[in-house]
């Protein structure tokens, strides 16, 4: 296999007559690489890259609305590069796909974006350090409102991204924070943790875990098949990155991180388990009768639900979504109350500044069958 040589960059003005002659020769015959007879030199890659750049610019200057079109000349350029560089071929098609995905985002052409997302995984060679398709997917956070319900690869939807109501109201800032978080993580190297180390790529008797080579039997018989990585792992990474970015943004606003609002609820659950070891106490209880809702703490033995009512349940709190979120919370709480009463579940609503002994006293009375109502309120509203 020919050793690849770094090619110097020269502007058009710096081209010698021989360089121009070689460039024009390649341009004339690139569709028939088998006919090309050019002496391999350090300038060959430069000639080909310049040809690609010129044709690519011309293609995108004339592109109007057809975002699913890749020019036929791309195939010939890949074949030509592969002929001279063997398995180290530059993936010209990937440049075009990368741009088509960006054009799709800009034009809100969601269907086209996912079309090219699939194609991206089937490129002959994919260098993750250069083409951060994870980043391109995350760009859709910016377009979140128009993409509700759009299904992503692996069956996930945009709604599955771990963004809170507060985060959705600060999408522009969140998008910038995603960029910062993405860079801080040195995301191009995340590939190493996603690849199955026992099934690394083999090409020309050498293994690589940084270049993704995808097998095309009709083109490159020496490149082995490799299953990139599961959609499930990919989107888990995307969603975790979204959560991390929002938490970083919340810190800048001197706000608690996502989930930290459960601290009081978790403390209450832990104390109840210690006080009533004989009872079956469940944290975040789900049942068919609750449908998509859940109970914060449920004592199965005595059919008793305990809901911790943080301040966002009775007054507008900006970090939890303000007045709009309060309205939603009140509606959900009323639905949950109705479900409990309908199923003869005793409901204890616990508010801030509660006295723990008051809760244990009521639970003990319920255990002894001495309760006289189905709804109890404990604590103070700030």
XYZ file of C-alpha atoms in Angstrom:
382
model
C 0.000 0.000 0.000
C 1.337 3.424 -0.941
C 2.455 5.576 1.946
C 0.379 8.685 2.222
C 2.253 11.971 2.052
C 1.000 15.228 3.532
C 0.121 17.577 0.711
C 1.036 21.268 0.910
C -1.656 23.854 0.375
C -1.157 26.245 -2.498
C -3.514 28.936 -3.650
C -4.530 29.066 -7.311
C -2.162 31.987 -7.764
C 0.778 29.855 -6.595
C 0.159 27.031 -9.049
C 2.913 26.330 -11.507
C 2.097 25.418 -15.084
C 2.808 21.739 -14.351
C 0.421 21.752 -11.360
C -2.300 23.295 -13.499
C -1.635 20.725 -16.190
C -1.913 17.850 -13.701
C -5.068 19.325 -12.180
C -6.768 19.663 -15.561
C -5.674 16.158 -16.525
C -7.251 14.664 -13.384
C -10.388 16.757 -13.835
C -10.771 15.519 -17.388
C -10.358 11.815 -16.598
C -11.516 11.438 -12.968
C -14.679 9.563 -14.024
C -12.470 6.802 -15.422
C -9.745 6.246 -12.823
C -8.550 3.150 -14.659
C -7.471 5.402 -17.545
C -5.444 7.734 -15.366
C -1.704 7.269 -15.548
C -0.189 9.828 -13.260
C 3.063 9.531 -11.381
C 2.351 9.378 -7.663
C 3.659 12.535 -5.987
C 3.106 14.659 -2.917
C 0.877 16.899 -5.019
C -1.560 14.219 -6.143
C -3.764 14.452 -3.064
C -3.671 18.220 -3.308
C -4.852 18.120 -6.931
C -7.708 15.836 -6.039
C -8.727 17.855 -3.003
C -8.776 21.031 -5.051
C -10.909 19.328 -7.673
C -13.309 18.157 -4.981
C -13.470 21.614 -3.406
C -14.251 23.260 -6.730
C -16.956 20.753 -7.674
C -18.431 20.769 -4.175
C -18.723 24.558 -4.146
C -20.367 24.496 -7.540
C -22.811 21.827 -6.370
C -23.913 23.737 -3.266
C -24.086 27.046 -5.071
C -26.656 25.481 -7.389
C -28.487 23.497 -4.691
C -32.053 24.712 -4.217
C -34.387 22.378 -2.344
C -33.386 18.794 -3.142
C -31.550 17.860 0.035
C -31.534 14.141 -0.795
C -29.340 14.469 -3.850
C -25.649 13.578 -3.996
C -23.933 14.291 -7.309
C -22.809 11.268 -9.278
C -19.269 12.630 -9.601
C -18.759 11.940 -5.887
C -18.631 8.208 -6.603
C -15.886 8.657 -9.164
C -13.826 10.832 -6.820
C -14.011 8.181 -4.114
C -12.986 5.476 -6.548
C -10.099 7.584 -7.758
C -8.861 8.333 -4.258
C -9.240 4.702 -3.283
C -7.193 3.625 -6.285
C -4.224 5.720 -5.213
C -4.560 5.578 -1.435
C -6.177 2.177 -0.955
C -7.823 1.912 2.509
C -6.749 5.436 3.515
C -9.131 6.999 1.015
C -10.619 10.343 1.960
C -14.403 10.014 2.307
C -15.476 12.790 -0.039
C -19.082 11.672 0.208
C -18.938 12.355 3.926
C -18.194 16.026 3.323
C -21.285 16.285 1.159
C -23.467 14.374 3.627
C -22.210 16.579 6.454
C -23.254 19.684 4.517
C -26.574 18.197 3.439
C -27.381 17.502 7.085
C -26.577 21.112 7.955
C -28.717 22.347 5.071
C -31.551 20.127 6.338
C -31.298 21.651 9.818
C -31.277 25.203 8.492
C -34.298 24.527 6.281
C -36.183 22.576 9.005
C -36.273 19.596 6.644
C -36.441 16.928 9.357
C -37.100 14.026 7.014
C -34.018 14.847 4.966
C -31.852 15.146 8.085
C -32.656 11.608 9.243
C -32.323 10.300 5.708
C -28.706 11.492 5.676
C -28.179 10.366 9.241
C -28.790 6.803 8.039
C -26.510 7.315 5.035
C -23.774 8.677 7.264
C -23.491 5.312 8.992
C -22.903 3.628 5.644
C -20.035 5.725 4.368
C -16.986 3.798 3.242
C -14.816 5.489 5.865
C -15.963 7.529 8.799
C -13.485 9.505 10.913
C -15.301 10.425 14.093
C -12.758 13.069 15.070
C -13.730 15.107 12.026
C -17.437 14.469 11.684
C -19.353 14.836 14.919
C -22.769 13.610 13.871
C -23.686 13.426 17.540
C -23.272 17.197 17.607
C -25.505 17.570 14.549
C -28.252 15.593 16.283
C -28.001 17.767 19.353
C -28.489 20.820 17.137
C -32.116 19.753 16.996
C -32.490 20.912 20.584
C -32.478 24.368 19.082
C -35.453 23.411 16.921
C -37.186 21.519 19.742
C -40.642 23.187 19.495
C -41.121 22.230 15.840
C -39.883 18.682 16.302
C -42.290 17.402 18.935
C -43.037 13.754 18.313
C -40.398 13.238 15.612
C -38.986 9.732 15.992
C -35.221 9.397 16.154
C -33.082 6.374 15.447
C -33.619 3.567 17.929
C -37.264 4.506 18.493
C -36.534 7.538 20.650
C -38.275 10.841 20.090
C -37.200 14.422 20.639
C -39.445 14.381 23.720
C -37.128 11.779 25.274
C -34.248 14.248 25.485
C -33.628 15.037 29.133
C -34.627 18.691 29.028
C -36.755 20.213 31.790
C -39.515 22.770 31.291
C -37.055 25.420 32.438
C -34.523 24.204 29.875
C -37.067 24.434 27.065
C -37.590 28.103 27.947
C -33.842 28.754 27.624
C -33.133 26.839 24.422
C -30.740 29.368 22.899
C -28.541 29.364 25.993
C -28.901 25.612 26.346
C -27.759 25.114 22.770
C -24.612 27.144 23.462
C -24.017 25.192 26.652
C -24.317 21.925 24.716
C -21.469 23.154 22.509
C -19.335 23.948 25.571
C -20.123 20.655 27.275
C -19.523 18.761 24.048
C -16.053 20.308 23.684
C -15.186 19.892 27.370
C -15.917 16.189 27.174
C -13.513 15.810 24.238
C -16.438 14.094 22.588
C -14.584 12.922 19.469
C -12.904 10.354 21.679
C -16.161 9.043 23.137
C -16.121 6.508 20.326
C -13.600 4.407 22.220
C -16.124 3.732 24.972
C -18.860 2.789 22.507
C -16.893 0.345 20.380
C -16.928 -3.323 21.262
C -13.219 -3.886 21.872
C -13.535 -7.564 20.908
C -14.890 -6.645 17.497
C -12.640 -3.806 16.380
C -12.272 -2.939 12.741
C -9.761 -4.891 10.707
C -8.349 -3.454 7.513
C -5.178 -4.626 5.768
C -4.257 -6.690 8.836
C -4.325 -3.617 11.054
C -6.890 -2.741 13.681
C -8.333 0.671 14.330
C -10.746 1.965 16.945
C -10.730 5.583 15.794
C -11.665 5.194 12.125
C -14.982 3.584 11.320
C -14.873 1.541 8.137
C -18.174 0.299 6.823
C -18.185 -2.653 4.456
C -19.330 -2.145 0.851
C -18.877 -5.545 -0.856
C -19.294 -4.017 -4.294
C -16.452 -1.553 -3.681
C -13.866 -2.569 -1.111
C -13.479 -6.277 -0.527
C -10.629 -5.842 1.970
C -12.644 -3.858 4.498
C -14.371 -5.995 7.096
C -17.925 -5.514 8.236
C -18.387 -3.645 11.468
C -21.572 -2.740 13.277
C -20.976 0.883 14.296
C -22.697 0.975 17.684
C -26.247 0.556 18.840
C -28.754 3.347 18.421
C -29.673 2.798 22.052
C -26.133 3.581 23.226
C -25.880 6.525 20.880
C -29.061 8.208 22.059
C -28.338 7.435 25.684
C -25.148 9.416 25.183
C -27.005 12.256 23.451
C -29.600 12.464 26.234
C -26.991 12.316 28.988
C -25.101 15.116 27.264
C -28.281 17.219 27.156
C -28.829 16.661 30.887
C -25.223 17.555 31.707
C -25.411 20.721 29.588
C -28.618 21.883 31.277
C -27.168 21.257 34.732
C -24.109 23.330 33.783
C -26.423 26.130 32.652
C -28.461 25.897 35.873
C -25.293 26.324 37.931
C -24.608 29.587 36.087
C -28.095 30.742 37.155
C -27.397 29.674 40.775
C -30.129 27.055 40.484
C -30.304 23.498 41.716
C -29.500 20.761 39.222
C -32.204 18.609 37.647
C -33.413 16.072 40.191
C -32.096 17.906 43.234
C -35.686 18.870 43.992
C -36.179 15.235 45.046
C -33.751 15.560 47.968
C -36.449 16.227 50.586
C -38.648 13.499 49.160
C -35.761 10.998 49.235
C -34.843 11.972 52.802
C -38.448 11.421 53.869
C -38.511 8.003 52.191
C -35.263 6.976 53.939
C -36.535 8.073 57.366
C -39.846 6.234 56.913
C -38.047 3.013 55.942
C -35.962 3.251 59.125
C -38.966 4.050 61.331
C -41.241 1.355 59.861
C -38.926 -1.547 58.868
C -41.874 -3.942 59.010
C -43.761 -2.125 56.246
C -43.328 -2.525 52.491
C -42.474 1.069 51.520
C -41.907 1.791 47.815
C -40.186 4.836 46.351
C -41.717 6.110 43.065
C -44.550 3.598 42.970
C -46.260 2.836 39.660
C -49.466 0.921 39.073
C -51.955 0.361 36.267
C -54.548 2.576 37.945
C -52.051 5.468 38.014
C -51.581 5.225 34.232
C -48.557 7.421 33.357
C -48.293 8.967 36.832
C -46.488 7.672 39.896
C -46.676 8.024 43.689
C -43.647 9.523 45.461
C -43.834 7.092 48.384
C -46.305 4.218 48.682
C -46.903 1.958 51.699
C -48.364 -1.145 50.132
C -49.394 -2.880 53.375
C -51.842 -0.114 54.302
C -52.728 1.314 50.856
C -51.262 4.700 51.735
C -49.709 7.169 49.305
C -47.374 9.951 50.407
C -46.750 12.890 48.076
C -44.065 15.457 48.876
C -45.434 18.822 47.755
C -42.479 21.093 47.083
C -43.040 24.819 46.601
C -43.545 24.355 42.846
C -46.829 22.568 43.664
C -48.508 25.592 45.265
C -46.749 28.726 43.970
C -44.927 29.792 40.788
C -41.203 29.061 40.976
C -39.098 30.278 38.059
C -36.517 27.498 38.203
C -39.321 24.940 37.860
C -41.074 26.674 34.967
C -42.944 29.531 36.666
C -46.709 30.110 36.469
C -47.216 27.834 33.470
C -45.595 24.903 35.269
C -47.618 25.624 38.433
C -50.842 25.384 36.456
C -49.727 22.034 35.044
C -48.668 20.739 38.478
C -52.015 21.649 40.067
C -53.851 19.853 37.278
C -51.685 16.732 37.664
C -52.043 16.770 41.458
C -55.840 16.951 41.186
C -55.884 14.045 38.746
C -53.706 12.011 41.108
C -55.959 12.886 44.068
C -59.012 11.725 42.114
C -57.303 8.442 41.226
C -56.382 7.803 44.870
C -59.930 8.458 46.101
C -61.384 6.346 43.304
C -59.165 3.415 44.318
C -59.642 3.934 48.080
C -56.005 4.918 48.613
C -55.233 7.107 51.632
C -53.248 10.176 50.534
C -50.850 12.052 52.818
C -49.635 15.335 51.284
C -46.420 16.537 52.924
C -45.393 20.195 52.629
C -42.115 21.949 53.590
C -41.392 22.495 57.305
C -43.275 19.311 58.165
C -42.808 17.605 61.534
C -41.786 13.977 61.025
C -43.591 12.817 64.181
C -46.880 14.067 62.704
C -46.392 11.775 59.707
C -45.471 8.710 61.774
C -48.455 9.314 64.069
C -50.896 9.303 61.148
C -49.279 6.198 59.598
C -49.481 4.380 62.947
C -53.189 5.254 63.226
C -53.793 3.985 59.703
C -51.970 0.743 60.607
C -54.264 0.319 63.591
C -57.364 1.051 61.504
C -58.094 4.278 63.392
C -57.982 6.746 60.515
C -61.151 8.767 59.834
C -60.432 10.332 56.409
C -58.655 9.663 53.104
C -56.647 12.884 52.686
C -54.185 14.377 55.182
C -52.104 17.562 54.821
C -48.933 17.930 56.921
C -46.484 20.834 56.987
C -46.588 24.517 56.073
C -46.899 26.363 52.779
C -44.085 28.913 52.558
